[in-house]
């Protein structure tokens, strides 16, 4: 999380949410989790999601992003930086390409959620930084 300073010494705290997904092929399941930290790096909240039927990696990563955006919206957090190590998902969400697939539908949901939220950004980070 970072603090952004705007004139008159007004500080706005930014929450940083990191998302990661995993596929457990031997069990035919996937899971993902997200953690939120404040501007000092202190834990704010987390949400694990496990034991769902498995899917393609890109689809699972997009589900994770969508769930994180829903979670942020439910928490009514503003000024949030969402980070994921899924470059494909981030690029797809930021593009205007329409994809006729499950992944494409999830990406469209993520776009709609992002556009409906105040000061929420989605960006790619390398796996070791996530």
N, CA, C and O atoms as a GROMACS GRO file, in nm:
protein
  520
    1UNK      N    1   0.083  -0.115   0.000
    1UNK     CA    2   0.000   0.000   0.000
    1UNK      C    3   0.089   0.123   0.000
    1UNK      O    4   0.200   0.120   0.052
    2UNK      N    5   0.041   0.228  -0.056
    2UNK     CA    6   0.118   0.350  -0.066
    2UNK      C    7   0.032   0.464  -0.014
    2UNK      O    8  -0.090   0.454  -0.010
    3UNK      N    9   0.097   0.572   0.024
    3UNK     CA   10   0.022   0.692   0.059
    3UNK      C   11   0.044   0.794  -0.050
    3UNK      O   12   0.157   0.817  -0.093
    4UNK      N   13  -0.064   0.853  -0.094
    4UNK     CA   14  -0.056   0.957  -0.194
    4UNK      C   15  -0.088   1.089  -0.126
    4UNK      O   16  -0.187   1.098  -0.054
    5UNK      N   17  -0.008   1.188  -0.148
    5UNK     CA   18  -0.030   1.317  -0.085
    5UNK      C   19  -0.088   1.414  -0.185
    5UNK      O   20  -0.034   1.430  -0.295
    6UNK      N   21  -0.195   1.478  -0.149
    6UNK     CA   22  -0.258   1.579  -0.231
    6UNK      C   23  -0.260   1.707  -0.150
    6UNK      O   24  -0.279   1.702  -0.029
    7UNK      N   25  -0.241   1.822  -0.213
    7UNK     CA   26  -0.234   1.951  -0.148
    7UNK      C   27  -0.297   1.959  -0.011
    7UNK      O   28  -0.380   1.875   0.025
    8UNK      N   29  -0.260   2.057   0.066
    8UNK     CA   30  -0.312   2.085   0.199
    8UNK      C   31  -0.290   1.969   0.296
    8UNK      O   32  -0.370   1.947   0.387
    9UNK      N   33  -0.181   1.895   0.275
    9UNK     CA   34  -0.142   1.786   0.363
    9UNK      C   35  -0.249   1.678   0.380
    9UNK      O   36  -0.252   1.609   0.482
   10UNK      N   37  -0.335   1.664   0.285
   10UNK     CA   38  -0.438   1.560   0.290
   10UNK      C   39  -0.378   1.430   0.237
   10UNK      O   40  -0.323   1.426   0.127
   11UNK      N   41  -0.387   1.325   0.316
   11UNK     CA   42  -0.332   1.195   0.277
   11UNK      C   43  -0.444   1.098   0.246
   11UNK      O   44  -0.544   1.090   0.317
   12UNK      N   45  -0.425   1.025   0.139
   12UNK     CA   46  -0.520   0.921   0.103
   12UNK      C   47  -0.443   0.790   0.105
   12UNK      O   48  -0.343   0.775   0.034
   13UNK      N   49  -0.489   0.696   0.185
   13UNK     CA   50  -0.424   0.566   0.192
   13UNK      C   51  -0.470   0.479   0.077
   13UNK      O   52  -0.587   0.478   0.040
   14UNK      N   53  -0.376   0.407   0.022
   14UNK     CA   54  -0.404   0.314  -0.087
   14UNK      C   55  -0.388   0.173  -0.033
   14UNK      O   56  -0.286   0.141   0.028
   15UNK      N   57  -0.488   0.091  -0.055
   15UNK     CA   58  -0.480  -0.050  -0.016
   15UNK      C   59  -0.423  -0.127  -0.135
   15UNK      O   60  -0.460  -0.103  -0.249
   16UNK      N   61  -0.333  -0.218  -0.106
   16UNK     CA   62  -0.278  -0.303  -0.211
   16UNK      C   63  -0.332  -0.444  -0.191
   16UNK      O   64  -0.318  -0.502  -0.083
   17UNK      N   65  -0.392  -0.498  -0.296
   17UNK     CA   66  -0.446  -0.634  -0.293
   17UNK      C   67  -0.367  -0.720  -0.391
   17UNK      O   68  -0.357  -0.688  -0.509
   18UNK      N   69  -0.310  -0.828  -0.341
   18UNK     CA   70  -0.237  -0.923  -0.425
   18UNK      C   71  -0.320  -1.049  -0.440
   18UNK      O   72  -0.379  -1.099  -0.344
   19UNK      N   73  -0.324  -1.102  -0.563
   19UNK     CA   74  -0.401  -1.220  -0.596
   19UNK      C   75  -0.308  -1.325  -0.654
   19UNK      O   76  -0.216  -1.292  -0.729
   20UNK      N   77  -0.332  -1.451  -0.619
   20UNK     CA   78  -0.258  -1.559  -0.684
   20UNK      C   79  -0.350  -1.680  -0.693
   20UNK      O   80  -0.429  -1.707  -0.603
   21UNK      N   81  -0.338  -1.752  -0.802
   21UNK     CA   82  -0.419  -1.871  -0.826
   21UNK      C   83  -0.328  -1.992  -0.841
   21UNK      O   84  -0.211  -1.979  -0.878
   22UNK      N   85  -0.382  -2.109  -0.811
   22UNK     CA   86  -0.306  -2.233  -0.825
   22UNK      C   87  -0.400  -2.343  -0.875
   22UNK      O   88  -0.518  -2.348  -0.838
   23UNK      N   89  -0.347  -2.428  -0.959
   23UNK     CA   90  -0.423  -2.543  -1.006
   23UNK      C   91  -0.359  -2.668  -0.947
   23UNK      O   92  -0.238  -2.689  -0.956
   24UNK      N   93  -0.443  -2.752  -0.887
   24UNK     CA   94  -0.399  -2.878  -0.828
   24UNK      C   95  -0.445  -2.990  -0.921
   24UNK      O   96  -0.551  -3.050  -0.901
   25UNK      N   97  -0.363  -3.017  -1.023
   25UNK     CA   98  -0.402  -3.110  -1.130
   25UNK      C   99  -0.434  -3.249  -1.076
   25UNK      O  100  -0.528  -3.313  -1.123
   26UNK      N  101  -0.357  -3.296  -0.979
   26UNK     CA  102  -0.379  -3.431  -0.928
   26UNK      C  103  -0.515  -3.446  -0.860
   26UNK      O  104  -0.569  -3.556  -0.851
   27UNK      N  105  -0.571  -3.335  -0.812
   27UNK     CA  106  -0.702  -3.339  -0.747
   27UNK      C  107  -0.812  -3.284  -0.836
   27UNK      O  108  -0.930  -3.288  -0.800
   28UNK      N  109  -0.774  -3.231  -0.954
   28UNK     CA  110  -0.873  -3.175  -1.045
   28UNK      C  111  -0.941  -3.051  -0.987
   28UNK      O  112  -1.059  -3.028  -1.012
   29UNK      N  113  -0.867  -2.973  -0.911
   29UNK     CA  114  -0.923  -2.856  -0.843
   29UNK      C  115  -0.830  -2.736  -0.861
   29UNK      O  116  -0.714  -2.750  -0.899
   30UNK      N  117  -0.886  -2.619  -0.831
   30UNK     CA  118  -0.804  -2.498  -0.828
   30UNK      C  119  -0.840  -2.418  -0.706
   30UNK      O  120  -0.943  -2.441  -0.642
   31UNK      N  121  -0.756  -2.325  -0.675
   31UNK     CA  122  -0.782  -2.234  -0.564
   31UNK      C  123  -0.710  -2.104  -0.591
   31UNK      O  124  -0.620  -2.098  -0.675
   32UNK      N  125  -0.749  -2.003  -0.520
   32UNK     CA  126  -0.678  -1.878  -0.527
   32UNK      C  127  -0.698  -1.805  -0.397
   32UNK      O  128  -0.786  -1.838  -0.318
   33UNK      N  129  -0.615  -1.706  -0.376
   33UNK     CA  130  -0.627  -1.629  -0.254
   33UNK      C  131  -0.589  -1.486  -0.282
   33UNK      O  132  -0.524  -1.454  -0.381
   34UNK      N  133  -0.631  -1.400  -0.192
   34UNK     CA  134  -0.597  -1.259  -0.203
   34UNK      C  135  -0.570  -1.206  -0.064
   34UNK      O  136  -0.630  -1.250   0.035
   35UNK      N  137  -0.480  -1.112  -0.057
   35UNK     CA  138  -0.447  -1.049   0.069
   35UNK      C  139  -0.442  -0.898   0.048
   35UNK      O  140  -0.392  -0.850  -0.054
   36UNK      N  141  -0.494  -0.824   0.144
   36UNK     CA  142  -0.493  -0.678   0.139
   36UNK      C  143  -0.401  -0.626   0.249
   36UNK      O  144  -0.403  -0.674   0.362
   37UNK      N  145  -0.320  -0.526   0.211
   37UNK     CA  146  -0.227  -0.463   0.306
   37UNK      C  147  -0.245  -0.312   0.301
   37UNK      O  148  -0.287  -0.257   0.200
   38UNK      N  149  -0.214  -0.246   0.411
   38UNK     CA  150  -0.226  -0.101   0.416
   38UNK      C  151  -0.096  -0.034   0.371
   38UNK      O  152  -0.004  -0.101   0.324
   39UNK      N  153  -0.090   0.098   0.388
   39UNK     CA  154   0.025   0.175   0.338
   39UNK      C  155   0.156   0.142   0.410
   39UNK      O  156   0.263   0.177   0.361
   40UNK      N  157   0.146   0.076   0.524
   40UNK     CA  158   0.268   0.038   0.595
   40UNK      C  159   0.304  -0.108   0.569
   40UNK      O  160   0.403  -0.159   0.623
   41UNK      N  161   0.224  -0.175   0.486
   41UNK     CA  162   0.248  -0.316   0.457
   41UNK      C  163   0.181  -0.409   0.557
   41UNK      O  164   0.199  -0.530   0.550
   42UNK      N  165   0.105  -0.352   0.649
   42UNK     CA  166   0.038  -0.433   0.750
   42UNK      C  167  -0.086  -0.502   0.694
   42UNK      O  168  -0.156  -0.447   0.610
   43UNK      N  169  -0.110  -0.620   0.741
   43UNK     CA  170  -0.224  -0.701   0.700
   43UNK      C  171  -0.355  -0.627   0.730
   43UNK      O  172  -0.373  -0.573   0.840
   44UNK      N  173  -0.446  -0.626   0.632
   44UNK     CA  174  -0.579  -0.568   0.650
   44UNK      C  175  -0.684  -0.679   0.649
   44UNK      O  176  -0.769  -0.687   0.737
   45UNK      N  177  -0.677  -0.765   0.546
   45UNK     CA  178  -0.776  -0.871   0.532
   45UNK      C  179  -0.726  -0.971   0.428
   45UNK      O  180  -0.636  -0.941   0.350
   46UNK      N  181  -0.785  -1.092   0.429
   46UNK     CA  182  -0.751  -1.191   0.327
   46UNK      C  183  -0.875  -1.272   0.294
   46UNK      O  184  -0.972  -1.275   0.369
   47UNK      N  185  -0.870  -1.339   0.180
   47UNK     CA  186  -0.980  -1.423   0.136
   47UNK      C  187  -0.925  -1.540   0.057
   47UNK      O  188  -0.882  -1.523  -0.057
   48UNK      N  189  -0.927  -1.660   0.117
   48UNK     CA  190  -0.886  -1.780   0.041
   48UNK      C  191  -1.009  -1.843  -0.025
   48UNK      O  192  -1.117  -1.845   0.033
   49UNK      N  193  -0.991  -1.895  -0.145
   49UNK     CA  194  -1.097  -1.969  -0.214
   49UNK      C  195  -1.032  -2.097  -0.265
   49UNK      O  196  -0.938  -2.093  -0.343
   50UNK      N  197  -1.083  -2.210  -0.220
   50UNK     CA  198  -1.022  -2.338  -0.258
   50UNK      C  199  -1.126  -2.440  -0.298
   50UNK      O  200  -1.246  -2.420  -0.279
   51UNK      N  201  -1.078  -2.549  -0.353
   51UNK     CA  202  -1.157  -2.667  -0.384
   51UNK      C  203  -1.272  -2.644  -0.480
   51UNK      O  204  -1.387  -2.680  -0.452
   52UNK      N  205  -1.241  -2.585  -0.590
   52UNK     CA  206  -1.340  -2.574  -0.698
   52UNK      C  207  -1.292  -2.661  -0.813
   52UNK      O  208  -1.173  -2.688  -0.826
   53UNK      N  209  -1.387  -2.707  -0.897
   53UNK     CA  210  -1.344  -2.788  -1.012
   53UNK      C  211  -1.243  -2.711  -1.097
   53UNK      O  212  -1.257  -2.591  -1.118
   54UNK      N  213  -1.143  -2.781  -1.146
   54UNK     CA  214  -1.033  -2.719  -1.219
   54UNK      C  215  -1.076  -2.668  -1.356
   54UNK      O  216  -1.177  -2.711  -1.412
   55UNK      N  217  -0.997  -2.574  -1.407
   55UNK     CA  218  -1.017  -2.519  -1.540
   55UNK      C  219  -0.883  -2.482  -1.600
   55UNK      O  220  -0.778  -2.518  -1.546
   56UNK      N  221  -0.886  -2.410  -1.710
   56UNK     CA  222  -0.763  -2.364  -1.772
   56UNK      C  223  -0.698  -2.257  -1.686
   56UNK      O  224  -0.767  -2.182  -1.617
   57UNK      N  225  -0.567  -2.251  -1.689
   57UNK     CA  226  -0.493  -2.156  -1.606
   57UNK      C  227  -0.542  -2.013  -1.627
   57UNK      O  228  -0.569  -1.943  -1.530
   58UNK      N  229  -0.556  -1.970  -1.752
   58UNK     CA  230  -0.599  -1.832  -1.780
   58UNK      C  231  -0.737  -1.805  -1.722
   58UNK      O  232  -0.762  -1.697  -1.668
   59UNK      N  233  -0.826  -1.902  -1.732
   59UNK     CA  234  -0.961  -1.887  -1.678
   59UNK      C  235  -0.957  -1.876  -1.526
   59UNK      O  236  -1.026  -1.792  -1.468
   60UNK      N  237  -0.879  -1.960  -1.462
   60UNK     CA  238  -0.867  -1.957  -1.316
   60UNK      C  239  -0.810  -1.823  -1.270
   60UNK      O  240  -0.858  -1.766  -1.172
   61UNK      N  241  -0.709  -1.773  -1.339
   61UNK     CA  242  -0.651  -1.642  -1.303
   61UNK      C  243  -0.756  -1.531  -1.319
   61UNK      O  244  -0.764  -1.442  -1.235
   62UNK      N  245  -0.834  -1.535  -1.426
   62UNK     CA  246  -0.938  -1.434  -1.448
   62UNK      C  247  -1.046  -1.443  -1.341
   62UNK      O  248  -1.098  -1.340  -1.297
   63UNK      N  249  -1.081  -1.564  -1.299
   63UNK     CA  250  -1.178  -1.580  -1.190
   63UNK      C  251  -1.122  -1.516  -1.063
   63UNK      O  252  -1.196  -1.450  -0.990
   64UNK      N  253  -0.993  -1.535  -1.038
   64UNK     CA  254  -0.930  -1.474  -0.920
   64UNK      C  255  -0.939  -1.323  -0.922
   64UNK      O  256  -0.970  -1.261  -0.821
   65UNK      N  257  -0.913  -1.263  -1.038
   65UNK     CA  258  -0.922  -1.117  -1.050
   65UNK      C  259  -1.066  -1.071  -1.029
   65UNK      O  260  -1.091  -0.974  -0.958
   66UNK      N  261  -1.159  -1.141  -1.091
   66UNK     CA  262  -1.301  -1.103  -1.076
   66UNK      C  263  -1.343  -1.113  -0.930
   66UNK      O  264  -1.409  -1.023  -0.878
   67UNK      N  265  -1.307  -1.222  -0.865
   67UNK     CA  266  -1.342  -1.238  -0.723
   67UNK      C  267  -1.280  -1.130  -0.637
   67UNK      O  268  -1.342  -1.081  -0.543
   68UNK      N  269  -1.155  -1.093  -0.668
   68UNK     CA  270  -1.090  -0.986  -0.592
   68UNK      C  271  -1.164  -0.854  -0.610
   68UNK      O  272  -1.183  -0.779  -0.514
   69UNK      N  273  -1.204  -0.824  -0.732
   69UNK     CA  274  -1.277  -0.700  -0.758
   69UNK      C  275  -1.412  -0.700  -0.687
   69UNK      O  276  -1.454  -0.598  -0.633
   70UNK      N  277  -1.480  -0.814  -0.686
   70UNK     CA  278  -1.605  -0.825  -0.611
   70UNK      C  279  -1.583  -0.805  -0.462
   70UNK      O  280  -1.662  -0.739  -0.394
   71UNK      N  281  -1.475  -0.863  -0.411
   71UNK     CA  282  -1.438  -0.852  -0.270
   71UNK      C  283  -1.412  -0.706  -0.233
   71UNK      O  284  -1.459  -0.658  -0.130
   72UNK      N  285  -1.336  -0.637  -0.317
   72UNK     CA  286  -1.306  -0.495  -0.294
   72UNK      C  287  -1.435  -0.414  -0.294
   72UNK      O  288  -1.454  -0.325  -0.210
   73UNK      N  289  -1.523  -0.444  -0.387
   73UNK     CA  290  -1.650  -0.372  -0.396
   73UNK      C  291  -1.735  -0.399  -0.271
   73UNK      O  292  -1.795  -0.307  -0.216
   74UNK      N  293  -1.740  -0.524  -0.227
   74UNK     CA  294  -1.816  -0.559  -0.106
   74UNK      C  295  -1.761  -0.489   0.018
   74UNK      O  296  -1.837  -0.447   0.105
   75UNK      N  297  -1.628  -0.476   0.024
   75UNK     CA  298  -1.564  -0.409   0.138
   75UNK      C  299  -1.578  -0.257   0.130
   75UNK      O  300  -1.551  -0.186   0.226
   76UNK      N  301  -1.620  -0.208   0.012
   76UNK     CA  302  -1.633  -0.064  -0.014
   76UNK      C  303  -1.500   0.009   0.005
   76UNK      O  304  -1.494   0.117   0.064
   77UNK      N  305  -1.393  -0.054  -0.046
   77UNK     CA  306  -1.262   0.007  -0.041
   77UNK      C  307  -1.244   0.097  -0.163
   77UNK      O  308  -1.289   0.064  -0.272
   78UNK      N  309  -1.178   0.208  -0.143
   78UNK     CA  310  -1.146   0.300  -0.251
   78UNK      C  311  -0.994   0.316  -0.254
   78UNK      O  312  -0.928   0.292  -0.153
   79UNK      N  313  -0.940   0.357  -0.364
   79UNK     CA  314  -0.796   0.376  -0.380
   79UNK      C  315  -0.724   0.243  -0.355
   79UNK      O  316  -0.647   0.228  -0.260
   80UNK      N  317  -0.750   0.148  -0.444
   80UNK     CA  318  -0.695   0.014  -0.432
   80UNK      C  319  -0.610  -0.018  -0.554
   80UNK      O  320  -0.650   0.009  -0.667
   81UNK      N  321  -0.494  -0.075  -0.530
   81UNK     CA  322  -0.407  -0.128  -0.636
   81UNK      C  323  -0.417  -0.278  -0.632
   81UNK      O  324  -0.379  -0.340  -0.532
   82UNK      N  325  -0.467  -0.339  -0.738
   82UNK     CA  326  -0.480  -0.484  -0.747
   82UNK      C  327  -0.363  -0.535  -0.830
   82UNK      O  328  -0.340  -0.489  -0.942
   83UNK      N  329  -0.289  -0.630  -0.774
   83UNK     CA  330  -0.173  -0.686  -0.843
   83UNK      C  331  -0.191  -0.835  -0.863
   83UNK      O  332  -0.236  -0.907  -0.773
   84UNK      N  333  -0.156  -0.881  -0.982
   84UNK     CA  334  -0.158  -1.023  -1.014
   84UNK      C  335  -0.038  -1.057  -1.101
   84UNK      O  336   0.015  -0.972  -1.172
   85UNK      N  337   0.004  -1.183  -1.095
   85UNK     CA  338   0.115  -1.226  -1.181
   85UNK      C  339   0.063  -1.286  -1.312
   85UNK      O  340   0.138  -1.351  -1.384
   86UNK      N  341  -0.064  -1.263  -1.342
   86UNK     CA  342  -0.121  -1.310  -1.468
   86UNK      C  343  -0.120  -1.197  -1.571
   86UNK      O  344  -0.215  -1.118  -1.581
   87UNK      N  345  -0.012  -1.190  -1.645
   87UNK     CA  346   0.004  -1.086  -1.747
   87UNK      C  347  -0.108  -1.094  -1.852
   87UNK      O  348  -0.158  -0.991  -1.896
   88UNK      N  349  -0.145  -1.215  -1.891
   88UNK     CA  350  -0.249  -1.234  -1.990
   88UNK      C  351  -0.382  -1.171  -1.943
   88UNK      O  352  -0.449  -1.103  -2.021
   89UNK      N  353  -0.418  -1.194  -1.819
   89UNK     CA  354  -0.543  -1.139  -1.766
   89UNK      C  355  -0.539  -0.987  -1.763
   89UNK      O  356  -0.635  -0.922  -1.804
   90UNK      N  357  -0.430  -0.930  -1.716
   90UNK     CA  358  -0.418  -0.784  -1.709
   90UNK      C  359  -0.426  -0.723  -1.848
   90UNK      O  360  -0.498  -0.626  -1.870
   91UNK      N  361  -0.352  -0.781  -1.943
   91UNK     CA  362  -0.356  -0.729  -2.081
   91UNK      C  363  -0.496  -0.739  -2.140
   91UNK      O  364  -0.542  -0.647  -2.208
   92UNK      N  365  -0.564  -0.850  -2.116
   92UNK     CA  366  -0.698  -0.870  -2.170
   92UNK      C  367  -0.797  -0.770  -2.110
   92UNK      O  368  -0.880  -0.714  -2.182
   93UNK      N  369  -0.789  -0.747  -1.980
   93UNK     CA  370  -0.880  -0.653  -1.914
   93UNK      C  371  -0.857  -0.512  -1.967
   93UNK      O  372  -0.953  -0.437  -1.986
   94UNK      N  373  -0.732  -0.475  -1.991
   94UNK     CA  374  -0.700  -0.339  -2.038
   94UNK      C  375  -0.722  -0.322  -2.189
   94UNK      O  376  -0.717  -0.210  -2.239
   95UNK      N  377  -0.745  -0.431  -2.260
   95UNK     CA  378  -0.767  -0.420  -2.403
   95UNK      C  379  -0.917  -0.401  -2.430
   95UNK      O  380  -0.999  -0.415  -2.339
   96UNK      N  381  -0.951  -0.370  -2.553
   96UNK     CA  382  -1.092  -0.356  -2.588
   96UNK      C  383  -1.140  -0.473  -2.673
   96UNK      O  384  -1.252  -0.472  -2.725
   97UNK      N  385  -1.057  -0.574  -2.685
   97UNK     CA  386  -1.090  -0.690  -2.766
   97UNK      C  387  -1.202  -0.771  -2.701
   97UNK      O  388  -1.200  -0.797  -2.581
   98UNK      N  389  -1.298  -0.811  -2.781
   98UNK     CA  390  -1.407  -0.897  -2.735
   98UNK      C  391  -1.369  -1.041  -2.766
   98UNK      O  392  -1.338  -1.074  -2.880
   99UNK      N  393  -1.372  -1.125  -2.665
   99UNK     CA  394  -1.336  -1.266  -2.682
   99UNK      C  395  -1.458  -1.352  -2.651
   99UNK      O  396  -1.520  -1.337  -2.546
  100UNK      N  397  -1.491  -1.440  -2.742
  100UNK     CA  398  -1.608  -1.527  -2.725
  100UNK      C  399  -1.562  -1.660  -2.664
  100UNK      O  400  -1.546  -1.760  -2.733
  101UNK      N  401  -1.542  -1.655  -2.534
  101UNK     CA  402  -1.498  -1.772  -2.459
  101UNK      C  403  -1.532  -1.748  -2.312
  101UNK      O  404  -1.573  -1.638  -2.274
  102UNK      N  405  -1.514  -1.850  -2.230
  102UNK     CA  406  -1.535  -1.833  -2.086
  102UNK      C  407  -1.438  -1.727  -2.033
  102UNK      O  408  -1.476  -1.640  -1.955
  103UNK      N  409  -1.313  -1.736  -2.077
  103UNK     CA  410  -1.213  -1.637  -2.037
  103UNK      C  411  -1.259  -1.497  -2.077
  103UNK      O  412  -1.251  -1.403  -1.998
  104UNK      N  413  -1.307  -1.482  -2.200
  104UNK     CA  414  -1.353  -1.353  -2.249
  104UNK      C  415  -1.468  -1.296  -2.168
  104UNK      O  416  -1.473  -1.176  -2.141
  105UNK      N  417  -1.561  -1.383  -2.128
  105UNK     CA  418  -1.673  -1.338  -2.045
  105UNK      C  419  -1.626  -1.291  -1.908
  105UNK      O  420  -1.675  -1.192  -1.856
  106UNK      N  421  -1.530  -1.362  -1.852
  106UNK     CA  422  -1.473  -1.321  -1.723
  106UNK      C  423  -1.399  -1.188  -1.735
  106UNK      O  424  -1.410  -1.101  -1.648
  107UNK      N  425  -1.326  -1.172  -1.844
  107UNK     CA  426  -1.254  -1.046  -1.869
  107UNK      C  427  -1.354  -0.931  -1.880
  107UNK      O  428  -1.331  -0.823  -1.825
  108UNK      N  429  -1.463  -0.952  -1.952
  108UNK     CA  430  -1.565  -0.848  -1.966
  108UNK      C  431  -1.624  -0.812  -1.830
  108UNK      O  432  -1.648  -0.694  -1.802
  109UNK      N  433  -1.648  -0.912  -1.745
  109UNK     CA  434  -1.698  -0.885  -1.610
  109UNK      C  435  -1.597  -0.801  -1.531
  109UNK      O  436  -1.635  -0.708  -1.460
  110UNK      N  437  -1.469  -0.834  -1.545
  110UNK     CA  438  -1.364  -0.757  -1.476
  110UNK      C  439  -1.362  -0.612  -1.524
  110UNK      O  440  -1.349  -0.520  -1.444
  111UNK      N  441  -1.374  -0.593  -1.656
  111UNK     CA  442  -1.377  -0.457  -1.712
  111UNK      C  443  -1.493  -0.378  -1.652
  111UNK      O  444  -1.475  -0.264  -1.609
  112UNK      N  445  -1.610  -0.437  -1.650
  112UNK     CA  446  -1.729  -0.368  -1.597
  112UNK      C  447  -1.710  -0.334  -1.450
  112UNK      O  448  -1.743  -0.223  -1.408
  113UNK      N  449  -1.658  -0.428  -1.373
  113UNK     CA  450  -1.634  -0.402  -1.231
  113UNK      C  451  -1.534  -0.288  -1.213
  113UNK      O  452  -1.557  -0.197  -1.133
  114UNK      N  453  -1.423  -0.293  -1.286
  114UNK     CA  454  -1.322  -0.188  -1.275
  114UNK      C  455  -1.379  -0.051  -1.308
  114UNK      O  456  -1.351   0.047  -1.239
  115UNK      N  457  -1.459  -0.043  -1.414
  115UNK     CA  458  -1.516   0.085  -1.456
  115UNK      C  459  -1.618   0.139  -1.357
  115UNK      O  460  -1.642   0.259  -1.351
  116UNK      N  461  -1.677   0.050  -1.279
  116UNK     CA  462  -1.778   0.093  -1.183
  116UNK      C  463  -1.719   0.134  -1.048
  116UNK      O  464  -1.791   0.182  -0.961
  117UNK      N  465  -1.588   0.115  -1.031
  117UNK     CA  466  -1.524   0.141  -0.902
  117UNK      C  467  -1.440   0.268  -0.908
  117UNK      O  468  -1.387   0.305  -1.013
  118UNK      N  469  -1.428   0.332  -0.794
  118UNK     CA  470  -1.351   0.455  -0.783
  118UNK      C  471  -1.206   0.426  -0.748
  118UNK      O  472  -1.177   0.361  -0.647
  119UNK      N  473  -1.115   0.473  -0.830
  119UNK     CA  474  -0.971   0.465  -0.803
  119UNK      C  475  -0.922   0.324  -0.772
  119UNK      O  476  -0.847   0.303  -0.676
  120UNK      N  477  -0.964   0.229  -0.852
  120UNK     CA  478  -0.914   0.092  -0.840
  120UNK      C  479  -0.838   0.061  -0.968
  120UNK      O  480  -0.891   0.078  -1.078
  121UNK      N  481  -0.715   0.015  -0.954
  121UNK     CA  482  -0.632  -0.016  -1.069
  121UNK      C  483  -0.593  -0.164  -1.067
  121UNK      O  484  -0.587  -0.227  -0.961
  122UNK      N  485  -0.567  -0.217  -1.185
  122UNK     CA  486  -0.523  -0.355  -1.200
  122UNK      C  487  -0.390  -0.354  -1.273
  122UNK      O  488  -0.379  -0.295  -1.380
  123UNK      N  489  -0.290  -0.420  -1.215
  123UNK     CA  490  -0.160  -0.422  -1.282
  123UNK      C  491  -0.092  -0.558  -1.265
  123UNK      O  492  -0.122  -0.634  -1.174
  124UNK      N  493   0.000  -0.583  -1.355
  124UNK     CA  494   0.080  -0.704  -1.355
  124UNK      C  495   0.204  -0.684  -1.269
  124UNK      O  496   0.267  -0.579  -1.275
  125UNK      N  497   0.238  -0.784  -1.190
  125UNK     CA  498   0.366  -0.788  -1.119
  125UNK      C  499   0.426  -0.927  -1.141
  125UNK      O  500   0.354  -1.026  -1.154
  126UNK      N  501   0.556  -0.933  -1.144
  126UNK     CA  502   0.622  -1.062  -1.161
  126UNK      C  503   0.590  -1.153  -1.042
  126UNK      O  504   0.564  -1.106  -0.932
  127UNK      N  505   0.594  -1.283  -1.068
  127UNK     CA  506   0.553  -1.379  -0.968
  127UNK      C  507   0.627  -1.364  -0.835
  127UNK      O  508   0.565  -1.375  -0.729
  128UNK      N  509   0.756  -1.338  -0.838
  128UNK     CA  510   0.832  -1.326  -0.714
  128UNK      C  511   0.791  -1.204  -0.633
  128UNK      O  512   0.814  -1.200  -0.512
  129UNK      N  513   0.730  -1.103  -0.696
  129UNK     CA  514   0.686  -0.982  -0.625
  129UNK      C  515   0.542  -0.993  -0.578
  129UNK      O  516   0.493  -0.907  -0.505
  130UNK      N  517   0.474  -1.098  -0.619
  130UNK     CA  518   0.333  -1.115  -0.584
  130UNK      C  519   0.322  -1.202  -0.461
  130UNK      O  520   0.211  -1.229  -0.415
   0.00000   0.00000   0.00000
